mmCIF file of C-alpha atoms in Angstrom:
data_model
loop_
_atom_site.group_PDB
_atom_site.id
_atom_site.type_symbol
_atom_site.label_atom_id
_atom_site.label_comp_id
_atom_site.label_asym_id
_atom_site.label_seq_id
_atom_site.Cartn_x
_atom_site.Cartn_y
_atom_site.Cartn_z
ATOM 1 C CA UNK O 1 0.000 0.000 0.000
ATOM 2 C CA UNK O 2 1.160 3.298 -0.998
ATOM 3 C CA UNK O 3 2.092 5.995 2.075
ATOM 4 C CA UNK O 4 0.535 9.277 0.112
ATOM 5 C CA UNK O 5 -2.934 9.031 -1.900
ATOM 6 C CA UNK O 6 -2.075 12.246 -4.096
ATOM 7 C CA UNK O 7 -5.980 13.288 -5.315
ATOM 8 C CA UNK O 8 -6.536 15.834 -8.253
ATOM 9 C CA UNK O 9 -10.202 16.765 -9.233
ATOM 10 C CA UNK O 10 -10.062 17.966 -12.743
ATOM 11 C CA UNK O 11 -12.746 19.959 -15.747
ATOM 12 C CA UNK O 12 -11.364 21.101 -18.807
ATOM 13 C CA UNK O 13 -7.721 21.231 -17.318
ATOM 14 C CA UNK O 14 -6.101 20.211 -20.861
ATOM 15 C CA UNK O 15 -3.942 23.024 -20.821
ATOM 16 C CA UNK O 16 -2.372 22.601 -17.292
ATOM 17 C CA UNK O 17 -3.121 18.989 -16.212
ATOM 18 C CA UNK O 18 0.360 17.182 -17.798
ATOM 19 C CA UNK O 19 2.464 20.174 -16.374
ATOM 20 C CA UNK O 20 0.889 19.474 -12.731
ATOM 21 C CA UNK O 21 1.529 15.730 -13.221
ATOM 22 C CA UNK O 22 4.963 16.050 -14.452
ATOM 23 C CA UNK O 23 5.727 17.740 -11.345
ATOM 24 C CA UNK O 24 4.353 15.259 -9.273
ATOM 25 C CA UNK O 25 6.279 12.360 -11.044
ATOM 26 C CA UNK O 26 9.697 14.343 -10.461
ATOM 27 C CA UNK O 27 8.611 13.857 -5.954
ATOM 28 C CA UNK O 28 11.855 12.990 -4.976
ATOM 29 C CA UNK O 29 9.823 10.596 -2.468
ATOM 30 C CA UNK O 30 7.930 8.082 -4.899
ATOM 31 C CA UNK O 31 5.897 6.287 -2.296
ATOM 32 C CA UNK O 32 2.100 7.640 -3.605
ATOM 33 C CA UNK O 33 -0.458 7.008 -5.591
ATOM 34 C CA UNK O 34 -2.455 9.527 -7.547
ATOM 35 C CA UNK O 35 -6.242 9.725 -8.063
ATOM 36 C CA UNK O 36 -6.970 12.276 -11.372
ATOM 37 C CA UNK O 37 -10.600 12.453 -11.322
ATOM 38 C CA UNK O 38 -12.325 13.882 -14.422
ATOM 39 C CA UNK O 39 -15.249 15.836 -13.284
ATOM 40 C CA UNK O 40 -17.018 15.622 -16.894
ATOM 41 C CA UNK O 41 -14.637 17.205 -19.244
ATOM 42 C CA UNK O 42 -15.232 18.381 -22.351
ATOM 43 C CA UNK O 43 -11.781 18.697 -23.537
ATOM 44 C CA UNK O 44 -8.075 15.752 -23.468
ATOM 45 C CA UNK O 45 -7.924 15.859 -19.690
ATOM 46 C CA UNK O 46 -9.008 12.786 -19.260
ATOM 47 C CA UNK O 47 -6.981 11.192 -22.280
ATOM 48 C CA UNK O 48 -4.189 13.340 -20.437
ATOM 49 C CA UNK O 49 -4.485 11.081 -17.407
ATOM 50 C CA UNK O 50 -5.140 7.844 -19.105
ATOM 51 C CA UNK O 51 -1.761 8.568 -20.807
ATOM 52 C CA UNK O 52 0.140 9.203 -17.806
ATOM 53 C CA UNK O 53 -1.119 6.088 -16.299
ATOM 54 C CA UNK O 54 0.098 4.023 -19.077
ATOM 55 C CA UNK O 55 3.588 5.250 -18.586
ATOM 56 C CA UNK O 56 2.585 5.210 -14.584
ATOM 57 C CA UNK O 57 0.692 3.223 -13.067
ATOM 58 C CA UNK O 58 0.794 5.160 -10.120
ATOM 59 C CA UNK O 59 -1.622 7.353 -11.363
ATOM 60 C CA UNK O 60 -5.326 6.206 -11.658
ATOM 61 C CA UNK O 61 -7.625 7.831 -14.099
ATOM 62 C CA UNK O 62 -11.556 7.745 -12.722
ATOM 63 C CA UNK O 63 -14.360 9.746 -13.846
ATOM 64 C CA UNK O 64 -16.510 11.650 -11.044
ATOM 65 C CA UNK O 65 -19.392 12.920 -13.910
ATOM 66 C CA UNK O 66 -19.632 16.546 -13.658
ATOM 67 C CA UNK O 67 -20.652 16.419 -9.796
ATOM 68 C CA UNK O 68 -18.215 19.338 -8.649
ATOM 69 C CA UNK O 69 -15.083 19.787 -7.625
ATOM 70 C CA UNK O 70 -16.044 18.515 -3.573
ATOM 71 C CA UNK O 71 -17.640 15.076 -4.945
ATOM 72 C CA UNK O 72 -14.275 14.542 -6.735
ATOM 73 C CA UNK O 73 -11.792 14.912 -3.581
ATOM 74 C CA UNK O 74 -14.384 12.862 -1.560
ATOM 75 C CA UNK O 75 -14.031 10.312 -3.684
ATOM 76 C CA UNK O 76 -10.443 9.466 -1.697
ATOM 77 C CA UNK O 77 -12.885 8.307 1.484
ATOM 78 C CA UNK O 78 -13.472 5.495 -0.827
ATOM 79 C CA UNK O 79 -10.774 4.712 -3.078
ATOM 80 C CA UNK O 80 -7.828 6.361 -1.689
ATOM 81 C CA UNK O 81 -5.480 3.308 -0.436
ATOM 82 C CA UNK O 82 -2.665 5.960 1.140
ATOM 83 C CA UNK O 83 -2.465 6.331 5.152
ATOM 84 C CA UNK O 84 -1.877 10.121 4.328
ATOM 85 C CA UNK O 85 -3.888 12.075 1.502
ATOM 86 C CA UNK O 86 -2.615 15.632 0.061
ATOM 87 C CA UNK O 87 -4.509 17.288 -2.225
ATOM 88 C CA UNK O 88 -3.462 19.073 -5.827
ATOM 89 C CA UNK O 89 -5.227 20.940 -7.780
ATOM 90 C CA UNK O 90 -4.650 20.250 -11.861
ATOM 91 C CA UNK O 91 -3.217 23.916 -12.916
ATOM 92 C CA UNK O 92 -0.938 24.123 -9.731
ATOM 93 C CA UNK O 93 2.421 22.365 -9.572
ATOM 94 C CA UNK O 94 4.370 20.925 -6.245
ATOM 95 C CA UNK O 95 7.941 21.536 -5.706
ATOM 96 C CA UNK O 96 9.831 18.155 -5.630
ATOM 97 C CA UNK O 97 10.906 17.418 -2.166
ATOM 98 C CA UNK O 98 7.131 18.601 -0.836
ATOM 99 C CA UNK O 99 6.426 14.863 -0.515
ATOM 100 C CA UNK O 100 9.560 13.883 1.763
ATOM 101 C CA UNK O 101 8.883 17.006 3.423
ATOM 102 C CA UNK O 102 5.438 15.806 4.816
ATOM 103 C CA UNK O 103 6.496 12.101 5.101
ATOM 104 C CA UNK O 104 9.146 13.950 8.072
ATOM 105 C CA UNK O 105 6.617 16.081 9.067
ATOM 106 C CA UNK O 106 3.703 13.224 9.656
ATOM 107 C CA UNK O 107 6.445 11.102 11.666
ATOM 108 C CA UNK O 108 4.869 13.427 14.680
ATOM 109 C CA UNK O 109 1.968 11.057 15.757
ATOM 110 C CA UNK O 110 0.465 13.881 16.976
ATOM 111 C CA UNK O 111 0.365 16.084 13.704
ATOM 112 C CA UNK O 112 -3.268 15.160 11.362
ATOM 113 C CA UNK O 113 -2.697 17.726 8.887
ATOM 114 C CA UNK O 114 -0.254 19.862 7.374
ATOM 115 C CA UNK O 115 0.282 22.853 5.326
ATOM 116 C CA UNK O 116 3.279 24.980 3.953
ATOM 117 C CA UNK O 117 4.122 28.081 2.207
ATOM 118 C CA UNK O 118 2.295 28.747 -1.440
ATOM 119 C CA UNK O 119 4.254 30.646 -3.873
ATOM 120 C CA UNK O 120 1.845 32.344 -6.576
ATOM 121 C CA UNK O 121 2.684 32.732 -10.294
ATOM 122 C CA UNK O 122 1.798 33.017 -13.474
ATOM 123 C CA UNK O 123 3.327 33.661 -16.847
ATOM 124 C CA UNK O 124 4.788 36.284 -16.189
ATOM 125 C CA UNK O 125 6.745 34.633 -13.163
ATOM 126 C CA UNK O 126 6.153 34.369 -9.432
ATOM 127 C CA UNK O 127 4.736 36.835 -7.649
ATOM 128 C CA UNK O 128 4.831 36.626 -3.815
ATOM 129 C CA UNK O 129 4.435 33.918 -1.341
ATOM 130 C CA UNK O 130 2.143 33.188 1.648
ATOM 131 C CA UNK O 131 3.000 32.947 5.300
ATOM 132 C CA UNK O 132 2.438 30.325 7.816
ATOM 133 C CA UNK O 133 1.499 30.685 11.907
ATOM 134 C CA UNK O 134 4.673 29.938 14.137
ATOM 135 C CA UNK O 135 1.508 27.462 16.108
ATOM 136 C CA UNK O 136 -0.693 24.972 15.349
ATOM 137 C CA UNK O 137 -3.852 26.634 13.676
ATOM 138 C CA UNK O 138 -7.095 27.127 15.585
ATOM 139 C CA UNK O 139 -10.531 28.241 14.379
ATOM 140 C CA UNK O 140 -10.353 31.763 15.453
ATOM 141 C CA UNK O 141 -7.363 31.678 12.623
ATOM 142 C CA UNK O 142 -8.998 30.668 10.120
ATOM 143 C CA UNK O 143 -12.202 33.696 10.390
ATOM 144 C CA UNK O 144 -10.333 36.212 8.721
ATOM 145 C CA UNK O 145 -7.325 34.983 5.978
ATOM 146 C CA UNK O 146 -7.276 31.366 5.359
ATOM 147 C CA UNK O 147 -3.326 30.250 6.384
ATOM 148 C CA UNK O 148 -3.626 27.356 3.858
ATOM 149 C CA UNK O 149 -4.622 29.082 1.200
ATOM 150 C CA UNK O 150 -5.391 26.264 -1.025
ATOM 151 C CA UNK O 151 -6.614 22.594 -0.929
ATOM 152 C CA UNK O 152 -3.216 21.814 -2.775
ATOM 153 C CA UNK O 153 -1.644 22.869 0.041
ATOM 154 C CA UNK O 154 -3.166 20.273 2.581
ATOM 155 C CA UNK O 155 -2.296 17.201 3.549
ATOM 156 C CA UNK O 156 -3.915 15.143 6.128
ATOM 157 C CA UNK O 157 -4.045 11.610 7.876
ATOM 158 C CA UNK O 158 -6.641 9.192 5.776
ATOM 159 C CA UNK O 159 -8.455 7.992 8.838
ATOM 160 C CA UNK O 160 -8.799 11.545 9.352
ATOM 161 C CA UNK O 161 -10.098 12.585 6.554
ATOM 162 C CA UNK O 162 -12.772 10.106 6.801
ATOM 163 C CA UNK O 163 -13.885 10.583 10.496
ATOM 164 C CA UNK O 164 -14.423 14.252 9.383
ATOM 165 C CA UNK O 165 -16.604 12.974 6.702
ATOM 166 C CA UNK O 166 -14.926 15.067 3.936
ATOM 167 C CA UNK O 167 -16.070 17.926 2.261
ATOM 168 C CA UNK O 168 -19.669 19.185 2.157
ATOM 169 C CA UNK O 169 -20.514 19.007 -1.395
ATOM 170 C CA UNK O 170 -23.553 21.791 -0.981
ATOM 171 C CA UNK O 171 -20.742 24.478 -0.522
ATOM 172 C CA UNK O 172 -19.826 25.753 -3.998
ATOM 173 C CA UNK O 173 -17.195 28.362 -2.399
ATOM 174 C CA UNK O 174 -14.914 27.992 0.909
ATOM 175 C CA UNK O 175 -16.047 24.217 1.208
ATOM 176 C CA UNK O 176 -12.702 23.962 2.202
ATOM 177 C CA UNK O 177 -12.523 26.771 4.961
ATOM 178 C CA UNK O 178 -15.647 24.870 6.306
ATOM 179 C CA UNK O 179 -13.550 21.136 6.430
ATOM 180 C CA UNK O 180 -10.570 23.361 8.228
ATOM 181 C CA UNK O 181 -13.352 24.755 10.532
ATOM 182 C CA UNK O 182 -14.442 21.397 11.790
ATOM 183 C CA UNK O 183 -10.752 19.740 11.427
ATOM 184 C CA UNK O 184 -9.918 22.067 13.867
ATOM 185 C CA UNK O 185 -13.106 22.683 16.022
ATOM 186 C CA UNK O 186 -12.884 18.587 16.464
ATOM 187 C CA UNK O 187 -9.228 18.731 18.066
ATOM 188 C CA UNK O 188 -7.188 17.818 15.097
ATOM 189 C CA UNK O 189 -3.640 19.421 15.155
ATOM 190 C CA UNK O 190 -3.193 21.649 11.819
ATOM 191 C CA UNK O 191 0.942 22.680 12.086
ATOM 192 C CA UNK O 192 2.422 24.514 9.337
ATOM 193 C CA UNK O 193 6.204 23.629 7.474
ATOM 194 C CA UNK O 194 7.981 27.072 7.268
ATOM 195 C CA UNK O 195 9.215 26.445 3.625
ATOM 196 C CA UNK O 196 7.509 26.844 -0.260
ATOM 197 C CA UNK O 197 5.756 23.652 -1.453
ATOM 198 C CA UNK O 198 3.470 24.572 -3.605
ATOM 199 C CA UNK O 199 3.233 26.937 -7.014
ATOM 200 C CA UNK O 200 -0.181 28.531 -7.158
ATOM 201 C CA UNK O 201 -1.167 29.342 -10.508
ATOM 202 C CA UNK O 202 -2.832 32.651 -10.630
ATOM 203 C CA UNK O 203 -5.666 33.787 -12.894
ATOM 204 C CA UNK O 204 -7.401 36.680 -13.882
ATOM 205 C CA UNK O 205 -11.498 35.651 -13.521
ATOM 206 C CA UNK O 206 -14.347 37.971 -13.133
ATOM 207 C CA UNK O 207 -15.286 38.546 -9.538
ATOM 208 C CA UNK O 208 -18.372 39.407 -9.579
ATOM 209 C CA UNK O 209 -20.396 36.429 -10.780
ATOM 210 C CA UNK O 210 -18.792 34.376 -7.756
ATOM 211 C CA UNK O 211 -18.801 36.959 -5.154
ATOM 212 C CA UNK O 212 -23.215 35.839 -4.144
ATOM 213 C CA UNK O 213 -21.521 31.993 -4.030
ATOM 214 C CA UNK O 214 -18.612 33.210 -2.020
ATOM 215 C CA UNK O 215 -20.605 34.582 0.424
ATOM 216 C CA UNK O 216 -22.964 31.834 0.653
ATOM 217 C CA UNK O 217 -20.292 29.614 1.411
ATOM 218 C CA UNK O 218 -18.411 31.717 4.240
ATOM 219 C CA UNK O 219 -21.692 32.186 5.790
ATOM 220 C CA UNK O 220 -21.560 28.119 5.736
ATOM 221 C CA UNK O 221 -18.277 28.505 7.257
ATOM 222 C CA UNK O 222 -19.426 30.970 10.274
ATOM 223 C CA UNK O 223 -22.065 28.801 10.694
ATOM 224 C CA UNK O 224 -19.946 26.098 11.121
ATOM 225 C CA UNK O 225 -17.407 28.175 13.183
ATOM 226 C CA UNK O 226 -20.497 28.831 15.517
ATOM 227 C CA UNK O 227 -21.109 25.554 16.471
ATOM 228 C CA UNK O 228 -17.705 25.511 18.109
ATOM 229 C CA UNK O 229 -18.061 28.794 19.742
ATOM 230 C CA UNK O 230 -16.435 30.923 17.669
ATOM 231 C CA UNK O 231 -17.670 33.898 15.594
ATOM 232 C CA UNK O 232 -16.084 36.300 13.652
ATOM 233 C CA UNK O 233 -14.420 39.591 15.109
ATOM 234 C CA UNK O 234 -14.472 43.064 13.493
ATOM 235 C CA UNK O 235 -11.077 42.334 12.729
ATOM 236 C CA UNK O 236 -11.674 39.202 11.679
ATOM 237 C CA UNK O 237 -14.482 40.770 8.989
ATOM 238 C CA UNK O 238 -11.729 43.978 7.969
ATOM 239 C CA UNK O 239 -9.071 41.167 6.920
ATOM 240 C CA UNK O 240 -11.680 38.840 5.301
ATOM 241 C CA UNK O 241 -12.685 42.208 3.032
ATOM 242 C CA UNK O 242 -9.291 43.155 2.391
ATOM 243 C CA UNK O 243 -8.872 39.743 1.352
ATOM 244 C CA UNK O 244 -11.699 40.141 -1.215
ATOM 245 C CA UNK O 245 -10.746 43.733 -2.057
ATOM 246 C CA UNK O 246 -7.384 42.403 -3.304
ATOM 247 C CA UNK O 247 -9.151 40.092 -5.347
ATOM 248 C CA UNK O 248 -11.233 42.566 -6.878
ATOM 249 C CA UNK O 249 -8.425 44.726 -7.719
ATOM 250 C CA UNK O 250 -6.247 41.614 -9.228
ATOM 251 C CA UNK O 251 -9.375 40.341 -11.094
ATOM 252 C CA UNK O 252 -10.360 43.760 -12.800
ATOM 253 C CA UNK O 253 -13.972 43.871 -11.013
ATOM 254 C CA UNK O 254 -15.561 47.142 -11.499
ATOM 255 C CA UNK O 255 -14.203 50.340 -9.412
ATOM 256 C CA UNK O 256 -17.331 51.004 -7.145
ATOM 257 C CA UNK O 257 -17.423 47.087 -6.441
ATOM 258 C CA UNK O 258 -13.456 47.260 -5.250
ATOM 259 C CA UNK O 259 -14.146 50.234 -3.420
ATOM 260 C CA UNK O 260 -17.576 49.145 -1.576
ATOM 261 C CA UNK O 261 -15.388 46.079 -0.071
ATOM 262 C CA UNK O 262 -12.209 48.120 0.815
ATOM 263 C CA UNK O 263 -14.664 51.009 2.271
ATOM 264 C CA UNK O 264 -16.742 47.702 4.792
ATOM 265 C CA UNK O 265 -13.409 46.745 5.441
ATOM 266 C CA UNK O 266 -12.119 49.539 6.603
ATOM 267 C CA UNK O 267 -15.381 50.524 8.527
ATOM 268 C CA UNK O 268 -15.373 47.510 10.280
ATOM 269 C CA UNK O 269 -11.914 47.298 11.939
ATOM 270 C CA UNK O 270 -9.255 50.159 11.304
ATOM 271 C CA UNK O 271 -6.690 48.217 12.931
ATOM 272 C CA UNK O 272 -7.842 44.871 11.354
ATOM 273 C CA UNK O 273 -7.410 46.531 8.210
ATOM 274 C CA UNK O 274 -4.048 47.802 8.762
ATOM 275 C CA UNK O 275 -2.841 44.301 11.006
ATOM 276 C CA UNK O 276 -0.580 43.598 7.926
ATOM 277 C CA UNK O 277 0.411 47.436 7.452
ATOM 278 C CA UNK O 278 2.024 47.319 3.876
ATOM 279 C CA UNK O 279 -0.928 44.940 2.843
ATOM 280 C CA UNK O 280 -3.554 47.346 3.710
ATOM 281 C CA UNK O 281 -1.950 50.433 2.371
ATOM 282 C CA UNK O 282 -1.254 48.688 -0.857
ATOM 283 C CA UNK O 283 -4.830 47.552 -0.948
ATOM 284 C CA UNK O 284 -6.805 50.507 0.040
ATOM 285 C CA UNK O 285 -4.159 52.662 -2.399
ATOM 286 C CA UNK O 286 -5.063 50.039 -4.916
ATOM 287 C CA UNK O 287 -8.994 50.353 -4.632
ATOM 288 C CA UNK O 288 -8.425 54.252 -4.690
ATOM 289 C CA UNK O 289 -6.773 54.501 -7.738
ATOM 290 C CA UNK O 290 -8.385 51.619 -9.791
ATOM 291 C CA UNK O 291 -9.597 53.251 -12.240
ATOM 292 C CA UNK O 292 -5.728 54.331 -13.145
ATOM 293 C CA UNK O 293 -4.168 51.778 -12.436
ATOM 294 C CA UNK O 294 -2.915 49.900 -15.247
ATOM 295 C CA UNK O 295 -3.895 46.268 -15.456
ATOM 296 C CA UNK O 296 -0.434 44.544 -14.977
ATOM 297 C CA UNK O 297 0.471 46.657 -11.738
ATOM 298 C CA UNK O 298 -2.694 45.712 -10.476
ATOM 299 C CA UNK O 299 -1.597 42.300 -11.040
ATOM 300 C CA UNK O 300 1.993 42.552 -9.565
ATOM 301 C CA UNK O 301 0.940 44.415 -6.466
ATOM 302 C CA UNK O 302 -2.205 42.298 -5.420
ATOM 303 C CA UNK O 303 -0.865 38.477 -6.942
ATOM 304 C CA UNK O 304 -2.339 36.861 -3.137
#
């Protein structure tokens, strides 16, 4: 039996999928398996997969038939064989010792779950990278800016994983904020590794369509949160909307939009705004002068 079960939901990832692949077939630690599960693709990602399993057969091609992104990953409380799973998405890419990294890290009996740093890039190059907490992450944490950033940047005992009852499927944003909610709120330890595993691969996507679903599913999230006696701060509101303001401003949303969030924000905790001081004058600068701004600064200065 394989230590890692590696599982990457996929739709119409054709252009991305072998490059994410490739990078997990370089792991210097070649103890996995990987589940690629087509979600109903229209385009090769599927023959994509079916192609690296013929040179691999560490990889296992399965279809999940266009039931979302949540149904796919919970597929591993079935089929992954693993004693740890880690997640990667098909347009991101994993550094090559991320693998032997965790395999030290889960040596800790006490550790379920694991993140690192994300580096985000694009074209272009990277951009910046994300931070971790210097302590295991609680629920109070996790309110304003996500410290895992990604579900290819989680890695977690099976057993785990399966106690929790995976993702909730209903949730069409945050669905994984809401599994870190109730990994945590159940006791499970959450520890960071203070070094870059994961490239990010950064988009430009219109905000506004999602931002209704994206609330939806942090209200799903509090919700959650509230069952273990936790509920949002001010501050933990200001960084959540600086969070989205960035967004906004990386994603090209419409001026008033940007500026509503930063303006909430702002309203709702000065010094939760400001927590991360350069962050907040960059962002509130940014939403200020969107409308001059020119499109690849925008990009450069608000990347995560």
């Amino acid at each position: 039996m394989p230590r890692f079960t590696i599982v990457i939901p996929c739709y119409n990832s054709a252009a991305t999928l072998g490059a994410t692949l490739d990078s997990l077939r370089a792991q210097s630690l070649g103890d996995w398996e990987a589940l690629v599960i087509d979600d109903g693709s229209v385009d090769d990602s599927l023959d994509i997969a079916r192609r690296f399993a013929q040179q691999d057969p560490r990889f296992r091609p399965m279809r999940n038939s266009g039931k979302g992104p949540s149904e796919a990953r919970n597929l591993a409380l079935s089929e992954a064989r693993g004693e740890i799973l880690a997640f990667c998405d098909a347009d991101d890419l994993w550094l090559p010792g991320k693998l032997e990294s965790l395999a030290r890290r889960f040596a800790d009996p006490t550790i379920d779950a694991t993140y690192a740093r994300v580096a985000f890039f694009d074209a272009e190059g990277t951009r910046s990278s994300s931070r971790i907490l210097s302590r295991d992450v609680t629920v109070s944490d996790l309110l304003g800016e996500n410290p895992v950033c990604t579900m290819s940047n989680l890695a977690l005992r099976a057993d785990v994983f399966r106690a929790r009852g995976g993702l909730d499927a209903r949730i069409v944003h945050n669905e994984d904020l809401e599994f870190l909610i109730r990994l945590v709120g159940e006791g499970h330890r959450l520890a960071g590794i203070d070094e870059v595993q994961v490239m990010y691969r950064t988009s430009v996507t219109g905000l506004s369509a999602d931002l209704p679903a994206m609330a939806a599913g942090r209200l799903a999230a509090l919700t959650t949160a509230a069952r273990y006696g936790n509920r949002p701060s001010p501050r933990d509101e200001a960084i959540h909307l600086r969070y989205l303001t960035r967004r906004a401003l990386r994603t090209g949303a419409p001026r008033r939009q940007t500026l509503g969030l930063a303006l909430r924000g702002l309203g709702a905790s000065p010094r939760g705004w400001f927590s991360d001081l350069r962050r907040g004058a960059l962002t509130l600068g940014g939403a200020l002068m969107a409308p001059v701004l020119p499109a690849a600064l925008r990009k450069t200065l608000f990347a995560n």
